[in-house]
XYZ file of C-alpha atoms in Angstrom:
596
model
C -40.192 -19.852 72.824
C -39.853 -23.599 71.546
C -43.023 -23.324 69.711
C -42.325 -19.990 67.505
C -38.444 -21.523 67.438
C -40.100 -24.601 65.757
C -41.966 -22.764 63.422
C -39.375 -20.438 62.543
C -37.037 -23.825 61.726
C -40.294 -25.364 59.553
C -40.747 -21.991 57.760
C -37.383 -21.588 56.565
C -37.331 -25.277 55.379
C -40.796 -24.754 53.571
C -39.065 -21.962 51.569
C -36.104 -24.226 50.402
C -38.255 -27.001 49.599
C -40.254 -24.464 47.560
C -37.525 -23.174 45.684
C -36.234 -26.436 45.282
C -39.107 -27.498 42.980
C -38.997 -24.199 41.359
C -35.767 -25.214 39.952
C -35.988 -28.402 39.124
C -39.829 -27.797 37.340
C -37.248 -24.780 35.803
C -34.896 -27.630 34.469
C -37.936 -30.251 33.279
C -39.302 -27.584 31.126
C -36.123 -26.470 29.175
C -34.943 -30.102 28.770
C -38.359 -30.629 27.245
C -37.842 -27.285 24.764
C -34.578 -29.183 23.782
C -36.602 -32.360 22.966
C -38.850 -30.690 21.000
C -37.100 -27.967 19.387
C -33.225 -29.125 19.078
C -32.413 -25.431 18.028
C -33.261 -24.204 21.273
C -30.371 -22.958 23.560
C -29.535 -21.215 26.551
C -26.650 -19.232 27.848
C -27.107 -20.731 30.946
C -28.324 -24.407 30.339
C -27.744 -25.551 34.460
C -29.409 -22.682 36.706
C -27.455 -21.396 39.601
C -28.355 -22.288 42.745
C -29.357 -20.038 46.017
C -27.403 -19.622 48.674
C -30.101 -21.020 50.667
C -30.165 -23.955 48.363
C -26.255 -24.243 47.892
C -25.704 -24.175 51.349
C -27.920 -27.730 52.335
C -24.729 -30.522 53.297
C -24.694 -33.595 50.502
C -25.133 -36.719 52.212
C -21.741 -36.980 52.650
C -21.796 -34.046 54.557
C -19.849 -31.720 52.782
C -21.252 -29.150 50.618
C -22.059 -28.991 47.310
C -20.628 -25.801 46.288
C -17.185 -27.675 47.347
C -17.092 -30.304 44.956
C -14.282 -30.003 42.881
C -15.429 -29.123 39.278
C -12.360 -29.588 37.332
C -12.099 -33.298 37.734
C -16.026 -34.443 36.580
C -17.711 -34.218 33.225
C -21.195 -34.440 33.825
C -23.838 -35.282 30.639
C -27.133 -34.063 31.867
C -30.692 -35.739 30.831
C -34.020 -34.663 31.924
C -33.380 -33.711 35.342
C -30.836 -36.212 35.886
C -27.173 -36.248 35.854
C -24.801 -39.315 34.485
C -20.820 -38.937 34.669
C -19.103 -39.053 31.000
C -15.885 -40.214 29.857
C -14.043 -36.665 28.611
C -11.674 -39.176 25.923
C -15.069 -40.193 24.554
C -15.920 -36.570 23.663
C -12.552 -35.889 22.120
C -12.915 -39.198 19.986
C -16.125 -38.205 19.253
C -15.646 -34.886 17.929
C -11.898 -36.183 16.314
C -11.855 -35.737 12.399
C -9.543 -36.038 9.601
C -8.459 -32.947 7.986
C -9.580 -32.596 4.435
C -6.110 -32.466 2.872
C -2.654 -33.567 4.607
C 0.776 -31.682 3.903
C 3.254 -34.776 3.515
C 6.170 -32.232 4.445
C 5.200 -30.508 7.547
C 2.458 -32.864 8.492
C 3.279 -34.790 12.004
C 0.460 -36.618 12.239
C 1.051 -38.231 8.816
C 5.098 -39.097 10.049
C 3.548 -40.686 12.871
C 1.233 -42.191 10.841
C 4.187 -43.398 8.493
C 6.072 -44.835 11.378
C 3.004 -47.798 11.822
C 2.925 -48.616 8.355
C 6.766 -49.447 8.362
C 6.303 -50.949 11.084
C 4.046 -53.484 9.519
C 6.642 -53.140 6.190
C 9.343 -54.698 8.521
C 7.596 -57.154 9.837
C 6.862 -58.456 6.635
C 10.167 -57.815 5.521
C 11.964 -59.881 8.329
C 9.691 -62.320 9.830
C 8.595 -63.367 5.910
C 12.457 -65.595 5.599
C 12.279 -66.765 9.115
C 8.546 -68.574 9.033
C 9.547 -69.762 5.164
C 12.537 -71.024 6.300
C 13.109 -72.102 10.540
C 10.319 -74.016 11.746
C 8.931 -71.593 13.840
C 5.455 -71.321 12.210
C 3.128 -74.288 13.968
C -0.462 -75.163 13.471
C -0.766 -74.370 17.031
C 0.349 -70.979 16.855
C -0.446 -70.490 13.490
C -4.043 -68.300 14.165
C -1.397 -65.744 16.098
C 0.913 -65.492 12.807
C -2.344 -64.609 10.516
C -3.507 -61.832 13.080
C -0.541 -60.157 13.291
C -0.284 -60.614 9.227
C -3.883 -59.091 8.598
C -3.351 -56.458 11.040
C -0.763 -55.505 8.376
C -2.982 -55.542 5.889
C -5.405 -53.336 7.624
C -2.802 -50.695 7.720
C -1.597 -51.156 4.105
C -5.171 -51.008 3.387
C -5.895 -47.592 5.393
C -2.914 -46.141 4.007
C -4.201 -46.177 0.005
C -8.008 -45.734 1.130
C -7.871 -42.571 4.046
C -4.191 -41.327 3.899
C -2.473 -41.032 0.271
C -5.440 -39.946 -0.928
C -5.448 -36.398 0.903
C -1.987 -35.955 0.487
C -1.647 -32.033 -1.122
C 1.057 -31.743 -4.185
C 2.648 -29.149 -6.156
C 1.468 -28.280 -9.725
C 2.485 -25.258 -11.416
C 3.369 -23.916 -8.571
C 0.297 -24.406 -6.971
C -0.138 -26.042 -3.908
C -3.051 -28.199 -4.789
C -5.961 -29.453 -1.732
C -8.771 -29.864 -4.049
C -9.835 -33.632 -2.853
C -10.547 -34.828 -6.302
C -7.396 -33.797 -7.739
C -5.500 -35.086 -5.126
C -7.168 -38.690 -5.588
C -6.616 -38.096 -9.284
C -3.062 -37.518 -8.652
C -2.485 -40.447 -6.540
C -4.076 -42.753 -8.734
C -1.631 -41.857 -11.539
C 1.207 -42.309 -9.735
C 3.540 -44.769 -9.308
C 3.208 -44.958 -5.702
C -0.779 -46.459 -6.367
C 0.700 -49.298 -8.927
C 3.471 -50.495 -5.992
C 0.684 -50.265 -3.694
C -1.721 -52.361 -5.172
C 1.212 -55.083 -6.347
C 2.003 -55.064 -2.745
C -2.196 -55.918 -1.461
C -2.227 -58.864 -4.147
C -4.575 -61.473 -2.456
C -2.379 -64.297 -2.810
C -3.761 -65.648 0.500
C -6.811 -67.775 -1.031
C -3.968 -70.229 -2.294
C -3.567 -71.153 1.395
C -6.645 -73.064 0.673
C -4.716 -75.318 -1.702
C -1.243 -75.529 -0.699
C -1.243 -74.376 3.243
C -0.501 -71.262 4.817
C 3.072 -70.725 2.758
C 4.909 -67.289 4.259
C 6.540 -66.838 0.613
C 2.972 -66.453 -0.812
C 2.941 -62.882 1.519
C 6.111 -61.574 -0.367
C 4.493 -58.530 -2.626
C 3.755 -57.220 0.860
C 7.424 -56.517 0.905
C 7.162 -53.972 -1.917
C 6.244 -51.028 -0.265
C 9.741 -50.030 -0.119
C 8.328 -46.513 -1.395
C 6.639 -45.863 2.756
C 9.979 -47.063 4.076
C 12.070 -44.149 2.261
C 9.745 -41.442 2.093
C 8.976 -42.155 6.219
C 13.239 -41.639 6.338
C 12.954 -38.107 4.510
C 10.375 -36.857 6.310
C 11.673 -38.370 9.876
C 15.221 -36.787 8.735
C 13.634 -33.366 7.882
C 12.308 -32.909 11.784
C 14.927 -34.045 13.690
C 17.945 -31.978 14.910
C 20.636 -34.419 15.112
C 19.738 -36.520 11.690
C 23.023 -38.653 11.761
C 22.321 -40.715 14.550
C 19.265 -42.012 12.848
C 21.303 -42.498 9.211
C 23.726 -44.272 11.805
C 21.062 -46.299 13.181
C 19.838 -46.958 9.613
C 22.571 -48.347 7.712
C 23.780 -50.484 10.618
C 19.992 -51.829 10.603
C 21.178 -52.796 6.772
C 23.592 -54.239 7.898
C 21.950 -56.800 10.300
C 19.403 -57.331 8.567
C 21.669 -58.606 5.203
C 23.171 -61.083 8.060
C 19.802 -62.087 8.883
C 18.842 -62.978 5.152
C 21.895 -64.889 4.954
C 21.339 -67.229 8.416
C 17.499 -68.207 6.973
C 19.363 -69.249 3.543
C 21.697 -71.032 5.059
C 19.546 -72.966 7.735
C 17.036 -73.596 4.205
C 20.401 -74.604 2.735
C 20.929 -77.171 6.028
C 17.499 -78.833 5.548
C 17.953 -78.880 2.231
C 21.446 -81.106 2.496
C 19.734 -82.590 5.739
C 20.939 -81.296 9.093
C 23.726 -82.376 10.082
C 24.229 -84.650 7.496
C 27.693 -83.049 6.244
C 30.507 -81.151 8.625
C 29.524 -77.795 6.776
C 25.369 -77.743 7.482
C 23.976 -77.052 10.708
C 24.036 -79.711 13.293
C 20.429 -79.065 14.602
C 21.876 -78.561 18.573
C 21.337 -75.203 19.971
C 18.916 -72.544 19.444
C 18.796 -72.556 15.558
C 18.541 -69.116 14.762
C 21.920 -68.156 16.753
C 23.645 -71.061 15.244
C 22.858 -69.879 11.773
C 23.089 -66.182 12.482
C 27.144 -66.871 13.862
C 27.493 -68.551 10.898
C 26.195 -65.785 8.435
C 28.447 -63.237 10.469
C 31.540 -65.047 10.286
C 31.096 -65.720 5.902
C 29.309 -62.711 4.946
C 32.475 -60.271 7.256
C 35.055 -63.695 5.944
C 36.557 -63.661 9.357
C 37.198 -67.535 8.100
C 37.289 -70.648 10.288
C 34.494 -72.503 8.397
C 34.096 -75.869 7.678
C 34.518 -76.894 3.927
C 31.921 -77.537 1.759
C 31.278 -80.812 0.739
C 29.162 -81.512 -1.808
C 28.679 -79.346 -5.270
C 25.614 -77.672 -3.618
C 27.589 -76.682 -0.773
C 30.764 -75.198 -2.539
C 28.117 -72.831 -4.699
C 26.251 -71.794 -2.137
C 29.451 -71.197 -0.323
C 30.928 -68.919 -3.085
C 27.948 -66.954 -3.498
C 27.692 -66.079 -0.039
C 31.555 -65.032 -0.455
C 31.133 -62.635 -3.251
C 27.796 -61.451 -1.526
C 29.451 -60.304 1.515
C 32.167 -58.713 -0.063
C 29.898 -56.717 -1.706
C 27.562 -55.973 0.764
C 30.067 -55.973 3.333
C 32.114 -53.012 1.038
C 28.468 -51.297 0.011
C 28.046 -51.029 4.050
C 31.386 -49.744 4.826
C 31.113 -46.831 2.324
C 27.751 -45.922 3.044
C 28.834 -45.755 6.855
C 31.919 -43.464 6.125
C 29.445 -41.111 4.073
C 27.215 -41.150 6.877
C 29.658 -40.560 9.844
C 31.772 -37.611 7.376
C 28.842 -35.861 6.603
C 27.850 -35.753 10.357
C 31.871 -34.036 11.382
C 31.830 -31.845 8.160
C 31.163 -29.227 10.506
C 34.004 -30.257 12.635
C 36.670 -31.123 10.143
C 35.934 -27.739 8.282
C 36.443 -26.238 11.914
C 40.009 -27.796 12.554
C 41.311 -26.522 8.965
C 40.338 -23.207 9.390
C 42.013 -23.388 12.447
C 45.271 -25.350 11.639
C 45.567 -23.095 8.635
C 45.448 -19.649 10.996
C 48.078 -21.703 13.806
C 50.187 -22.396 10.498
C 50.182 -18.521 9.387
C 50.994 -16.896 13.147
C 53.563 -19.735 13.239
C 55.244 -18.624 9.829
C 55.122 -14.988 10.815
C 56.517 -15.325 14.720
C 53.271 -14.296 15.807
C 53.678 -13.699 19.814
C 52.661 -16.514 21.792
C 49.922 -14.392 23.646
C 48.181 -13.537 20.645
C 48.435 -16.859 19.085
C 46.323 -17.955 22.470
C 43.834 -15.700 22.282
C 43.193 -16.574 18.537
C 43.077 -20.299 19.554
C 40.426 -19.137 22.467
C 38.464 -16.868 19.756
C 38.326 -19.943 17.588
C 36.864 -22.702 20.589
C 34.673 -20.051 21.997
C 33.051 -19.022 18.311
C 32.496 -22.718 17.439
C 30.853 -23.982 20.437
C 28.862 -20.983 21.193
C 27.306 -20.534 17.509
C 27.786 -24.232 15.669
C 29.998 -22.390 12.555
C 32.521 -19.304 12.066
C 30.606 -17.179 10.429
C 26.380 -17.054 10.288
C 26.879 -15.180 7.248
C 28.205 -18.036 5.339
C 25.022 -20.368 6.151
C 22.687 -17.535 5.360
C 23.633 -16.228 1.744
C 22.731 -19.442 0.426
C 19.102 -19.021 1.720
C 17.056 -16.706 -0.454
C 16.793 -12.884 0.892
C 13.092 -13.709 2.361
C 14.306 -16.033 3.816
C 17.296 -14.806 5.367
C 14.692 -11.776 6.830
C 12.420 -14.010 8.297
C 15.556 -15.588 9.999
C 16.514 -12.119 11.091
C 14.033 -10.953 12.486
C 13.012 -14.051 14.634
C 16.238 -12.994 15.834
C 17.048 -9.723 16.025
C 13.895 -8.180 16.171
C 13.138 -7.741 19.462
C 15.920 -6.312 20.525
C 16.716 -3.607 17.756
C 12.939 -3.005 18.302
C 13.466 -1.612 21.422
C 16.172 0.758 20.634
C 14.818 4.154 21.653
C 16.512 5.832 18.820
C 14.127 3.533 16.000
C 11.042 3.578 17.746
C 8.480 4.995 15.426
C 10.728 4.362 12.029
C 8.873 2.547 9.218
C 8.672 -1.166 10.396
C 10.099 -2.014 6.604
C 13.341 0.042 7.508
C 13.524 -1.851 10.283
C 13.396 -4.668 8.371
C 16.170 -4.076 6.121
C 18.454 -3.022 8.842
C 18.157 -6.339 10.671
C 19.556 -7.773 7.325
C 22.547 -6.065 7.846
C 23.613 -6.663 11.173
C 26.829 -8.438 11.722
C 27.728 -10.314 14.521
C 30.877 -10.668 16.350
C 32.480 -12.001 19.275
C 34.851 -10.367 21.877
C 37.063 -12.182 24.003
C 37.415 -11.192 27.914
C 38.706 -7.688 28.638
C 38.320 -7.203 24.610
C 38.280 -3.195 23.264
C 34.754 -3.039 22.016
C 35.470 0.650 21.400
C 38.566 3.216 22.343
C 37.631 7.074 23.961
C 38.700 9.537 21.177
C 37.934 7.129 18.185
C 35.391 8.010 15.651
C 32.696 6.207 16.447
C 31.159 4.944 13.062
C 28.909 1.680 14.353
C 26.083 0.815 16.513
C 26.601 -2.332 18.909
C 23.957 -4.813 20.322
C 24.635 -6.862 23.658
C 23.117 -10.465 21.903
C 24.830 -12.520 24.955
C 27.201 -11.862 27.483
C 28.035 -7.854 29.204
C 30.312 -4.903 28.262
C 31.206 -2.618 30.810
C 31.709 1.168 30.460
C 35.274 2.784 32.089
C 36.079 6.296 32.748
C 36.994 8.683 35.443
C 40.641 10.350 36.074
C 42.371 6.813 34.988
C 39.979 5.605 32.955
C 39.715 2.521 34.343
C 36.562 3.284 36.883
C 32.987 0.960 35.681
C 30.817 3.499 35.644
C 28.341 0.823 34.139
C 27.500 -2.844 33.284
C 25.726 -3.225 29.848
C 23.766 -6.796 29.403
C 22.197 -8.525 26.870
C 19.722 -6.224 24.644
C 21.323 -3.221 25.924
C 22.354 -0.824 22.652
C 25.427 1.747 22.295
C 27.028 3.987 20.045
C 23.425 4.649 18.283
C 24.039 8.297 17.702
C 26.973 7.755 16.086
C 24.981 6.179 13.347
C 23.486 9.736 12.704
C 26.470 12.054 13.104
C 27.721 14.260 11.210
C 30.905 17.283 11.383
C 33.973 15.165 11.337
C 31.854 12.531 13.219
C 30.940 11.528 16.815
C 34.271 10.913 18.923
C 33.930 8.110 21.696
C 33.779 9.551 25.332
C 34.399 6.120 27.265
C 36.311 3.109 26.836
C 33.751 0.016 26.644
C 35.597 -3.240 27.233
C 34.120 -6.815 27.156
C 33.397 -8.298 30.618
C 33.945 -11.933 29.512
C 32.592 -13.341 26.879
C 30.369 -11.182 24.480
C 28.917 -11.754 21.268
C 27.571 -8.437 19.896
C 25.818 -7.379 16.425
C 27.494 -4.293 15.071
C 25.269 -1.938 12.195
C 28.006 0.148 10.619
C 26.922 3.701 9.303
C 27.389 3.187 5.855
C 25.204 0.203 6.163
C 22.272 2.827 7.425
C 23.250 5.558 4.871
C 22.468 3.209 2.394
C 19.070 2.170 3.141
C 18.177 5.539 4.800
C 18.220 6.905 0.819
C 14.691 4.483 0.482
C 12.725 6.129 3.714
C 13.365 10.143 3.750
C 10.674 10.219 6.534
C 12.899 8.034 8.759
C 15.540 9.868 8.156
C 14.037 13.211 9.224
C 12.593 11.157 12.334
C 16.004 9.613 12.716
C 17.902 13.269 12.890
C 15.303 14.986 15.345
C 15.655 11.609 17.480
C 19.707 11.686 17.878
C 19.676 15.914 17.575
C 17.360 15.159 21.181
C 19.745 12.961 22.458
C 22.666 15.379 22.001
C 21.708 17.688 23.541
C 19.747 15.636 26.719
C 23.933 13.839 27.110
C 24.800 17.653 27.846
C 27.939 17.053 25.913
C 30.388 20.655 25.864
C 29.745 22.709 22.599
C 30.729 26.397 21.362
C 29.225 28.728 18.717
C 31.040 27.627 15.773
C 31.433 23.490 16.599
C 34.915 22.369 17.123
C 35.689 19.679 15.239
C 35.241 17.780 17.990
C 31.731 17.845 18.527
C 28.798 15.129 17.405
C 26.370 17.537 15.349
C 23.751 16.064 13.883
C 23.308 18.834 11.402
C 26.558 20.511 10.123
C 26.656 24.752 10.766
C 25.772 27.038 8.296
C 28.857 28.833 6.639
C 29.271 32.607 7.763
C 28.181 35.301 5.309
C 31.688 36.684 3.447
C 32.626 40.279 4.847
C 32.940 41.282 0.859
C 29.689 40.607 0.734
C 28.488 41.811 4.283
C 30.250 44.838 3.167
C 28.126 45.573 -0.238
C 24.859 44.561 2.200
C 25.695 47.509 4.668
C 26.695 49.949 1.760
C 23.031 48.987 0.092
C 21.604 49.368 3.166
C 23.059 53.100 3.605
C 21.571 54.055 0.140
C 17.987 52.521 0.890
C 18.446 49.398 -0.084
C 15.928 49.261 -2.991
C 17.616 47.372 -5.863
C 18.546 43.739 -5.842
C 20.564 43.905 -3.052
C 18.781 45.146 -0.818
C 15.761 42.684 -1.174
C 18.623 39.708 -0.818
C 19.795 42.181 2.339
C 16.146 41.994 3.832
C 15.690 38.007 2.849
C 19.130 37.143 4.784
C 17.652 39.074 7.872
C 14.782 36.907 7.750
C 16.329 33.798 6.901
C 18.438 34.567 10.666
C 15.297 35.739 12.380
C 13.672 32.254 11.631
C 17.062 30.449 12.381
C 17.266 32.395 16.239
C-alpha cells in the first residue's frame, strides 16, 4: 500500500511539473513572436493557469490564486515578472491636448494660478531685496533659483500654453494650430510677454546681482487679470474672492510704501533724524507700521526734517489719500454688488408691508405675506425665476428647462408618447409657485383650468362627508389636474380639495398655455384627446346621455337632429325616399350606425 501510495503521490507531481513547462515554453515562445514581430497580439497575453497548477501554496504558503490583484501592476518580460509604478504609466501616456479653450478649460486656470504665482513673487519680493537688506551673498544662490524657476514658467507659458489657446473669428471657433500661433503672435499679449523675458540678467556680470534689473518681469499684469476672469467665471460665491482681491491691493500698496520709506531711511542714514527709521527691531514691521499709519493718516508721526524728508512726506500724503479713497470705493462696489440680491429683496418687501399697512390689511394676512416672502427667497435665491431667465436667449432658457423640468413632466402618463419637441416647448412655459402651509392649491367645484407639478414639498388630497378626510399624500414629481388641460363642455369641475401640507413649491401649465402650442403638433393633440378621453372614463366619474354641464368631456356632444327636419326625413321616407332627401335620410342613418 505505501509503495503504489508513493507512486500515486510521484505521478500526480510528474503531471504538474509537466504542465508546468508546457506553460512557461507557451509564454517563451509568444514573448519571442512579440520580439520579432511587434504587431503580434493576443487576447490573452498571460495564460490561465490549471487548477492543478493554481492550487500549488507560494512559498509563503498561501495560494496564488489569493493574491490580491487590484493592488499590483505587473510589467512582464520574457518569462519574468518585474512590479511597475502605475503613476509612471499615467505620466507616460499624459499628453497635451492639441488646442486649449481659455473659457471652460480647468487645466489652463490651474495652470494660470502658477504663473501668478511666480507674477507675485516678482511683484513683491522685487522692492523688498532692492530695498531691506535681506538679499546676502550667502543666500544669494537660493534668491536666483527661486527667480529662474519663474522664468521657466514665464517661459512655458509663451512656448506650450498661449500658443494652443482656441479664439473666435467670424464666428468661428478657431483650433487650427497654426492659426492659433499666428494669432498669438499678433497680439498684444506676445509683445508684453516678451518685454517681460528681457534678459537683463547678464548685467549682473557688471554691476552685481541688482533685484531692480528683474523689474519687466513685473509686466505680465495681462496673466494676473485674465487668471481673475476666468477664476471668477467658475466659482459660485465670486465676492469673497473680489473681497479677498482688493484688500490684497490694499496691503500690498502699504507694502510698497514701507520698502520706500526704509530706502528713504538709508538714504538720510538710519536713525540719523527723529523721522527715519531707528534701525532697532525687525525692520520690515517697523517700516510697515509706519506706512499704515501715513498712507490711512491716522497721524502721530514725527516731523520731517530735512527738505528730502518733508517731500517724501507729502507725497506719501497725497498717495494715500488717493489710494486710500480708490480702495474704499472699489470695496463698497465689491461688497454692494455681492447684497444686490438682498437689498432688492428688502424693497420689494418693505414696499408690499408699506401697501397692506396703507390699506388696513388684517394682521394675519400681512404674516403670511411676510412668511411667503422669507420662504420664496431662501428657498429659490430671487422672487421670481422668470425675471433671471428672459434675459437669457430662448435656447438657452430651454436647455435650463429641461435640465429641470424634464424628468418629471416626462413621466406624466398623460404625455408619454407626445412629440419630444412639444414637450419641449411646454417645459418653457411652466410657472412656478409657492404655497404656504395649509395653502388652497385647488377648491372642489372650481373649474379646473391648470396642471400642477409637486417640484418640492407634498399636497394632500381631502374629501369624504366633511371634506376634510386625506384620502392621499402627493410628493415631489407627483402630477394633478392633467385632464383638465384637455377638457372641454363648460370644463372639468374639481372633485377634491388639494391643500398644501407645508411648504410646497409647485409648477403650474395653464390650458391656454397648451392650446397654444397644441395648434403646432395636430398628432399630439389627437394622442393627447384619446389619452385624457381613457382616463375619463377609467376615474368612473357619473355621466348621462346628453352631458350635464357638469361633466369633463373631452369631446363636446353632437347637437340633436331638429324635429322640422326629422319630420320632412320620415315624410320622405313614407314616399320612398328617392330624391335628395332621402339620400341625406339614408347618409344620417349611417353616420349614427358608425357613431353606436
Amino acid at each position: 500500500r505505501i509503495g503504489s501510495a508513493s507512486s500515486l503521490s510521484s505521478a500526480i507531481i510528474n503531471t504538474r511539473l509537466q504542465e508546468l513547462v508546457r506553460l512557461f515554453k507557451e509564454r517563451t515562445e509568444k514573448v519571442k513572436e512579440k520580439l520579432i514581430d511587434s504587431d503580434v497580439t493576443s487576447d490573452d497575453e498571460s495564460p490561465v493557469a490549471s487548477p492543478a497548477a493554481a492550487a500549488v501554496p507560494a512559498p509563503g504558503g498561501e495560494l496564488e490564486g489569493d493574491k490580491p490583484l487590484g493592488d499590483d501592476h505587473y510589467c512582464e518580460m520574457l518569462c519574468c515578472t518585474f512590479k511597475r509604478r502605475p503613476w509612471l504609466e499615467h505620466l507616460k501616456s499624459f499628453q497635451l491636448p492639441s488646442s486649449i479653450d481659455p473659457l471652460t478649460n480647468l487645466m489652463y486656470v490651474l495652470w494660470l494660478f502658477f504663473v501668478v504665482m511666480a507674477w507675485n513673487w516678482n511683484c513683491w519680493l522685487i522692492p523688498v531685496r532692492w530695498a531691506f537688506p535681506y538679499q546676502t551673498p550667502a543666500n544669494i544662490h537660493y534668491w536666483l533659483l527661486v527667480d529662474y524657476l519663474c522664468d521657466l514658467i514665464y517661459l512655458l507659458d509663451i512656448l506650450i500654453f498661449q500658443t494652443r489657446l482656441q479664439f473666435v473669428q467670424g464666428g468661428d471657433i478657431i483650433t487650427d494650430k497654426k492659426a492659433m500661433k499666428e494669432n498669438y503672435l499678433r497680439s498684444q499679449r506676445f509683445k508684453m510677454d516678451v518685454l517681460c523675458l528681457l534678459p537683463l540678467d547678464f548685467f549682473y556680470f557688471k554691476v552685481g546681482v541688482n533685484p531692480l534689473l528683474r523689474f519687466p518681469r513685473c509686466l505680465k499684469y495681462l496673466a494676473f487679470f485674465e487668471f481673475n476672469n476666468r477664476l471668477e467665471a467658475i466659482l459660485t460665491k465670486a465676492y469673497i474672492y473680489r473681497v479677498i482681491r482688493t484688500t490684497a491691493y490694499l496691503l500690498y500698496s502699504l507694502h510698497v510704501n514701507s520698502c520706500l520709506y526704509y530706502w528713504a531711511s538709508a538714504y538720510e542714514g538710519l536713525g540719523s533724524t527723529t523721522w527715519v527709521y531707528d534701525g532697532e527691531g525687525n525692520s520690515y514691521i517697523r517700516c510697515y507700521y509706519w506706512a499704515v499709519k501715513t498712507l490711512i493718516t491716522i497721524g502721530g508721526l514725527p516731523d520731517p526734517k530735512t527738505l528730502f524728508e518733508i517731500v517724501f512726506q507729502l507725497l506719501n500724503y497725497f498717495t494715500g489719500v488717493f489710494a486710500f479713497s480708490v480702495m474704499i470705493g472699489q470695496m463698497r462696489d465689491v461688497v454692494g454688488a455681492a447684497t444686490a440680491g438682498q437689498t432688492y429683496y428688502r424693497s420689494c418687501m418693505d414696499s408690499t408691508i408699506k401697501y397692506m399697512n396703507f390699506y388696513r390689511i388684517p394682521r394675519a394676512v400681512q404674516n403670511r405675506v411676510k412668511t411667503w416672502y422669507e420662504y420664496t427667497w431662501h428657498s429659490q435665491g430671487m422672487l421670481d425665476e422668470s425675471e433671471l431667465l428672459v434675459q437669457l436667449p430662448d435656447k438657452m432658457r430651454l436647455d435650463i428647462a429641461i435640465d429641470v423640468n424634464y424628468n418629471i413632466v416626462s413621466k406624466v402618463a398623460l404625455f408619454q408618447g407626445c412629440d419630444r419637441q412639444m414637450i419641449f416647448d411646454m417645459l418653457k412655459r411652466l410657472r412656478s409657485v409657492v404655497y404656504l402651509p395649509n395653502d388652497y392649491v385647488c377648491k372642489k367645484g372650481e373649474i379646473g383650468r391648470e396642471m400642477y407639478i409637486i417640484q418640492a414639498g407634498q399636497v394632500q388630497v381631502l374629501g369624504g362627508p366633511d371634506g376634510k378626510s386625506v384620502l392621499v399624500t402627493l410628493k415631489a414629481g407627483s402630477v394633478f389636474g392633467e385632464i383638465s388641460l384637455l377638457a372641454a363642455g363648460g370644463g372639468n369641475r374639481r372633485t377634491a380639495n388639494v391643500v398644501a401640507h407645508g411648504f410646497a413649491n409647485l409648477f403650474i401649465l395653464e390650458k391656454k398655455d397648451l392650446n397654444e402650442i397644441l395648434v403646432h403638433y395636430p398628432e399630439s393633440q389627437k394622442l393627447l384627446r384619446k389619452k385624457a378621453k381613457k382616463m375619463l372614463r377609467s376615474n368612473n366619474k357619473p355621466k348621462d346621455e346628453k352631458g350635464g354641464p357638469g361633466d369633463a368631456l373631452v369631446i363636446p356632444p353632437r347637437a340633436d337632429t331638429p324635429k322640422l327636419f326629422r319630420a320632412a326625413l320620415a315624410a320622405t321616407g313614407r314616399k320612398g325616399g328617392k330624391g335628395p332627401l332621402g339620400r341625406l335620410r339614408w347618409r344620417l342613418r349611417e353616420l349614427q350606425e358608425l357613431q353606436a
